[in-house]
Amino acid sequence: MKNKNNNKVINSPLTQDTLEENKIVSENTSSNLPAKTNNKNNNKGKGKKENGFVRFFKKIGRAFKGMVEELKKVTWPTFSNTLKSTGVVLIFVVVFLAVLMAMDALFGLGFSSLISING
């Protein structure tokens, strides 16, 4: 039970007031619940199964519908953001290319000097 002054939960014995509050809350929540349905009476085809071919294309249709819904949720970058990201990637590639070329040249010089010492 919540205290009306400071909204702290306090433990109190069950009184007639709290029992009536619980009854009102339970009646309100149960009235908002959907009615129970019996699935046995909801047969669409009345014992008739769908063709596997039809089910296959229904699944494909649902998959495409799901893809369209997910694509609507995507936030696409602006053109300027795309250009900035592309520039960063290209700069990184050029820098990494220079580092790899320098390492290749150093290893090449090292191996050629080892071969010339023995030869």
PDB file of N, CA and C in Angstrom, residues 48-99:
ATOM      1  N   LYS A  48      -9.799 -28.700 -44.964  1.00  0.00           N
ATOM      2  CA  LYS A  48      -9.093 -28.707 -46.228  1.00  0.00           C
ATOM      3  C   LYS A  48      -7.729 -28.065 -46.039  1.00  0.00           C
ATOM      4  N   LYS A  49      -6.665 -28.768 -46.391  1.00  0.00           N
ATOM      5  CA  LYS A  49      -5.315 -28.227 -46.260  1.00  0.00           C
ATOM      6  C   LYS A  49      -4.944 -27.452 -47.518  1.00  0.00           C
ATOM      7  N   GLU A  50      -4.083 -26.437 -47.310  1.00  0.00           N
ATOM      8  CA  GLU A  50      -3.601 -25.679 -48.454  1.00  0.00           C
ATOM      9  C   GLU A  50      -2.567 -26.490 -49.208  1.00  0.00           C
ATOM     10  N   ASN A  51      -2.478 -26.225 -50.473  1.00  0.00           N
ATOM     11  CA  ASN A  51      -1.504 -26.858 -51.325  1.00  0.00           C
ATOM     12  C   ASN A  51      -0.109 -26.391 -50.911  1.00  0.00           C
ATOM     13  N   GLY A  52       0.887 -27.243 -50.998  1.00  0.00           N
ATOM     14  CA  GLY A  52       2.252 -26.887 -50.644  1.00  0.00           C
ATOM     15  C   GLY A  52       2.784 -25.766 -51.513  1.00  0.00           C
ATOM     16  N   PHE A  53       2.368 -25.748 -52.778  1.00  0.00           N
ATOM     17  CA  PHE A  53       2.774 -24.702 -53.712  1.00  0.00           C
ATOM     18  C   PHE A  53       2.255 -23.345 -53.240  1.00  0.00           C
ATOM     19  N   VAL A  54       1.012 -23.298 -52.785  1.00  0.00           N
ATOM     20  CA  VAL A  54       0.404 -22.057 -52.303  1.00  0.00           C
ATOM     21  C   VAL A  54       1.082 -21.606 -51.025  1.00  0.00           C
ATOM     22  N   ARG A  55       1.346 -22.535 -50.104  1.00  0.00           N
ATOM     23  CA  ARG A  55       2.024 -22.187 -48.855  1.00  0.00           C
ATOM     24  C   ARG A  55       3.409 -21.632 -49.105  1.00  0.00           C
ATOM     25  N   PHE A  56       4.112 -22.223 -50.098  1.00  0.00           N
ATOM     26  CA  PHE A  56       5.458 -21.770 -50.433  1.00  0.00           C
ATOM     27  C   PHE A  56       5.448 -20.310 -50.868  1.00  0.00           C
ATOM     28  N   PHE A  57       4.521 -19.966 -51.761  1.00  0.00           N
ATOM     29  CA  PHE A  57       4.487 -18.591 -52.251  1.00  0.00           C
ATOM     30  C   PHE A  57       3.949 -17.622 -51.201  1.00  0.00           C
ATOM     31  N   LYS A  58       3.105 -18.106 -50.289  1.00  0.00           N
ATOM     32  CA  LYS A  58       2.671 -17.244 -49.187  1.00  0.00           C
ATOM     33  C   LYS A  58       3.845 -16.913 -48.274  1.00  0.00           C
ATOM     34  N   LYS A  59       4.708 -17.910 -48.022  1.00  0.00           N
ATOM     35  CA  LYS A  59       5.888 -17.665 -47.198  1.00  0.00           C
ATOM     36  C   LYS A  59       6.831 -16.669 -47.862  1.00  0.00           C
ATOM     37  N   ILE A  60       7.002 -16.795 -49.177  1.00  0.00           N
ATOM     38  CA  ILE A  60       7.854 -15.856 -49.900  1.00  0.00           C
ATOM     39  C   ILE A  60       7.261 -14.455 -49.824  1.00  0.00           C
ATOM     40  N   GLY A  61       5.943 -14.355 -49.983  1.00  0.00           N
ATOM     41  CA  GLY A  61       5.282 -13.053 -49.893  1.00  0.00           C
ATOM     42  C   GLY A  61       5.455 -12.423 -48.523  1.00  0.00           C
ATOM     43  N   ARG A  62       5.317 -13.234 -47.467  1.00  0.00           N
ATOM     44  CA  ARG A  62       5.514 -12.708 -46.110  1.00  0.00           C
ATOM     45  C   ARG A  62       6.949 -12.281 -45.887  1.00  0.00           C
ATOM     46  N   ALA A  63       7.905 -13.024 -46.481  1.00  0.00           N
ATOM     47  CA  ALA A  63       9.321 -12.664 -46.337  1.00  0.00           C
ATOM     48  C   ALA A  63       9.594 -11.317 -46.993  1.00  0.00           C
ATOM     49  N   PHE A  64       9.062 -11.099 -48.207  1.00  0.00           N
ATOM     50  CA  PHE A  64       9.273  -9.822 -48.870  1.00  0.00           C
ATOM     51  C   PHE A  64       8.585  -8.684 -48.129  1.00  0.00           C
ATOM     52  N   LYS A  65       7.408  -8.953 -47.592  1.00  0.00           N
ATOM     53  CA  LYS A  65       6.712  -7.928 -46.814  1.00  0.00           C
ATOM     54  C   LYS A  65       7.531  -7.568 -45.579  1.00  0.00           C
ATOM     55  N   GLY A  66       8.123  -8.566 -44.927  1.00  0.00           N
ATOM     56  CA  GLY A  66       8.979  -8.317 -43.770  1.00  0.00           C
ATOM     57  C   GLY A  66      10.222  -7.528 -44.139  1.00  0.00           C
ATOM     58  N   MET A  67      10.795  -7.842 -45.311  1.00  0.00           N
ATOM     59  CA  MET A  67      11.978  -7.097 -45.748  1.00  0.00           C
ATOM     60  C   MET A  67      11.651  -5.633 -45.996  1.00  0.00           C
ATOM     61  N   VAL A  68      10.504  -5.376 -46.620  1.00  0.00           N
ATOM     62  CA  VAL A  68      10.103  -3.995 -46.880  1.00  0.00           C
ATOM     63  C   VAL A  68       9.888  -3.254 -45.566  1.00  0.00           C
ATOM     64  N   GLU A  69       9.261  -3.907 -44.590  1.00  0.00           N
ATOM     65  CA  GLU A  69       9.040  -3.272 -43.293  1.00  0.00           C
ATOM     66  C   GLU A  69      10.359  -2.950 -42.603  1.00  0.00           C
ATOM     67  N   GLU A  70      11.335  -3.853 -42.682  1.00  0.00           N
ATOM     68  CA  GLU A  70      12.629  -3.603 -42.057  1.00  0.00           C
ATOM     69  C   GLU A  70      13.386  -2.495 -42.777  1.00  0.00           C
ATOM     70  N   LEU A  71      13.267  -2.427 -44.109  1.00  0.00           N
ATOM     71  CA  LEU A  71      13.942  -1.358 -44.843  1.00  0.00           C
ATOM     72  C   LEU A  71      13.352   0.004 -44.530  1.00  0.00           C
ATOM     73  N   LYS A  72      12.090   0.056 -44.144  1.00  0.00           N
ATOM     74  CA  LYS A  72      11.484   1.329 -43.744  1.00  0.00           C
ATOM     75  C   LYS A  72      12.076   1.830 -42.431  1.00  0.00           C
ATOM     76  N   LYS A  73      12.585   0.917 -41.605  1.00  0.00           N
ATOM     77  CA  LYS A  73      13.161   1.289 -40.312  1.00  0.00           C
ATOM     78  C   LYS A  73      14.605   1.767 -40.430  1.00  0.00           C
ATOM     79  N   VAL A  74      15.248   1.531 -41.567  1.00  0.00           N
ATOM     80  CA  VAL A  74      16.658   1.865 -41.740  1.00  0.00           C
ATOM     81  C   VAL A  74      16.810   3.375 -41.849  1.00  0.00           C
ATOM     82  N   THR A  75      17.810   3.919 -41.155  1.00  0.00           N
ATOM     83  CA  THR A  75      18.132   5.333 -41.305  1.00  0.00           C
ATOM     84  C   THR A  75      19.344   5.419 -42.226  1.00  0.00           C
ATOM     85  N   TRP A  76      19.128   5.962 -43.398  1.00  0.00           N
ATOM     86  CA  TRP A  76      20.181   6.037 -44.393  1.00  0.00           C
ATOM     87  C   TRP A  76      21.019   7.276 -44.147  1.00  0.00           C
ATOM     88  N   PRO A  77      22.342   7.186 -44.380  1.00  0.00           N
ATOM     89  CA  PRO A  77      23.197   8.362 -44.166  1.00  0.00           C
ATOM     90  C   PRO A  77      22.976   9.401 -45.262  1.00  0.00           C
ATOM     91  N   THR A  78      23.295  10.645 -44.932  1.00  0.00           N
ATOM     92  CA  THR A  78      23.191  11.699 -45.931  1.00  0.00           C
ATOM     93  C   THR A  78      24.364  11.592 -46.894  1.00  0.00           C
ATOM     94  N   PHE A  79      24.267  12.343 -47.991  1.00  0.00           N
ATOM     95  CA  PHE A  79      25.323  12.295 -48.996  1.00  0.00           C
ATOM     96  C   PHE A  79      26.645  12.798 -48.427  1.00  0.00           C
ATOM     97  N   SER A  80      26.592  13.850 -47.613  1.00  0.00           N
ATOM     98  CA  SER A  80      27.832  14.390 -47.032  1.00  0.00           C
ATOM     99  C   SER A  80      28.466  13.390 -46.059  1.00  0.00           C
ATOM    100  N   ASN A  81      27.637  12.699 -45.270  1.00  0.00           N
ATOM    101  CA  ASN A  81      28.177  11.670 -44.371  1.00  0.00           C
ATOM    102  C   ASN A  81      28.818  10.531 -45.154  1.00  0.00           C
ATOM    103  N   THR A  82      28.203  10.171 -46.275  1.00  0.00           N
ATOM    104  CA  THR A  82      28.755   9.103 -47.105  1.00  0.00           C
ATOM    105  C   THR A  82      30.100   9.516 -47.686  1.00  0.00           C
ATOM    106  N   LEU A  83      30.197  10.770 -48.159  1.00  0.00           N
ATOM    107  CA  LEU A  83      31.472  11.254 -48.703  1.00  0.00           C
ATOM    108  C   LEU A  83      32.561  11.290 -47.633  1.00  0.00           C
ATOM    109  N   LYS A  84      32.213  11.744 -46.422  1.00  0.00           N
ATOM    110  CA  LYS A  84      33.194  11.791 -45.337  1.00  0.00           C
ATOM    111  C   LYS A  84      33.686  10.387 -44.994  1.00  0.00           C
ATOM    112  N   SER A  85      32.773   9.442 -44.886  1.00  0.00           N
ATOM    113  CA  SER A  85      33.157   8.062 -44.543  1.00  0.00           C
ATOM    114  C   SER A  85      34.023   7.452 -45.640  1.00  0.00           C
ATOM    115  N   THR A  86      33.675   7.715 -46.892  1.00  0.00           N
ATOM    116  CA  THR A  86      34.463   7.195 -48.004  1.00  0.00           C
ATOM    117  C   THR A  86      35.858   7.790 -47.993  1.00  0.00           C
ATOM    118  N   GLY A  87      35.970   9.087 -47.695  1.00  0.00           N
ATOM    119  CA  GLY A  87      37.271   9.733 -47.614  1.00  0.00           C
ATOM    120  C   GLY A  87      38.142   9.139 -46.522  1.00  0.00           C
ATOM    121  N   VAL A  88      37.539   8.876 -45.361  1.00  0.00           N
ATOM    122  CA  VAL A  88      38.288   8.279 -44.256  1.00  0.00           C
ATOM    123  C   VAL A  88      38.804   6.896 -44.648  1.00  0.00           C
ATOM    124  N   VAL A  89      37.969   6.114 -45.309  1.00  0.00           N
ATOM    125  CA  VAL A  89      38.378   4.769 -45.722  1.00  0.00           C
ATOM    126  C   VAL A  89      39.510   4.847 -46.743  1.00  0.00           C
ATOM    127  N   LEU A  90      39.387   5.737 -47.718  1.00  0.00           N
ATOM    128  CA  LEU A  90      40.434   5.851 -48.736  1.00  0.00           C
ATOM    129  C   LEU A  90      41.756   6.307 -48.130  1.00  0.00           C
ATOM    130  N   ILE A  91      41.717   7.259 -47.210  1.00  0.00           N
ATOM    131  CA  ILE A  91      42.952   7.707 -46.543  1.00  0.00           C
ATOM    132  C   ILE A  91      43.582   6.560 -45.764  1.00  0.00           C
ATOM    133  N   PHE A  92      42.768   5.788 -45.053  1.00  0.00           N
ATOM    134  CA  PHE A  92      43.289   4.650 -44.297  1.00  0.00           C
ATOM    135  C   PHE A  92      43.932   3.630 -45.233  1.00  0.00           C
ATOM    136  N   VAL A  93      43.297   3.374 -46.371  1.00  0.00           N
ATOM    137  CA  VAL A  93      43.841   2.399 -47.326  1.00  0.00           C
ATOM    138  C   VAL A  93      45.183   2.884 -47.863  1.00  0.00           C
ATOM    139  N   VAL A  94      45.286   4.174 -48.202  1.00  0.00           N
ATOM    140  CA  VAL A  94      46.540   4.708 -48.740  1.00  0.00           C
ATOM    141  C   VAL A  94      47.649   4.631 -47.680  1.00  0.00           C
ATOM    142  N   VAL A  95      47.344   4.995 -46.446  1.00  0.00           N
ATOM    143  CA  VAL A  95      48.347   4.941 -45.377  1.00  0.00           C
ATOM    144  C   VAL A  95      48.794   3.498 -45.141  1.00  0.00           C
ATOM    145  N   PHE A  96      47.835   2.582 -45.082  1.00  0.00           N
ATOM    146  CA  PHE A  96      48.182   1.178 -44.856  1.00  0.00           C
ATOM    147  C   PHE A  96      48.994   0.628 -46.037  1.00  0.00           C
ATOM    148  N   LEU A  97      48.660   1.069 -47.272  1.00  0.00           N
ATOM    149  CA  LEU A  97      49.427   0.650 -48.442  1.00  0.00           C
ATOM    150  C   LEU A  97      50.867   1.132 -48.331  1.00  0.00           C
ATOM    151  N   ALA A  98      51.076   2.368 -47.905  1.00  0.00           N
ATOM    152  CA  ALA A  98      52.435   2.902 -47.754  1.00  0.00           C
ATOM    153  C   ALA A  98      53.209   2.122 -46.696  1.00  0.00           C
ATOM    154  N   VAL A  99      52.563   1.783 -45.577  1.00  0.00           N
ATOM    155  CA  VAL A  99      53.229   1.011 -44.521  1.00  0.00           C
ATOM    156  C   VAL A  99      53.622  -0.365 -45.033  1.00  0.00           C
TER     157      VAL A  99
END
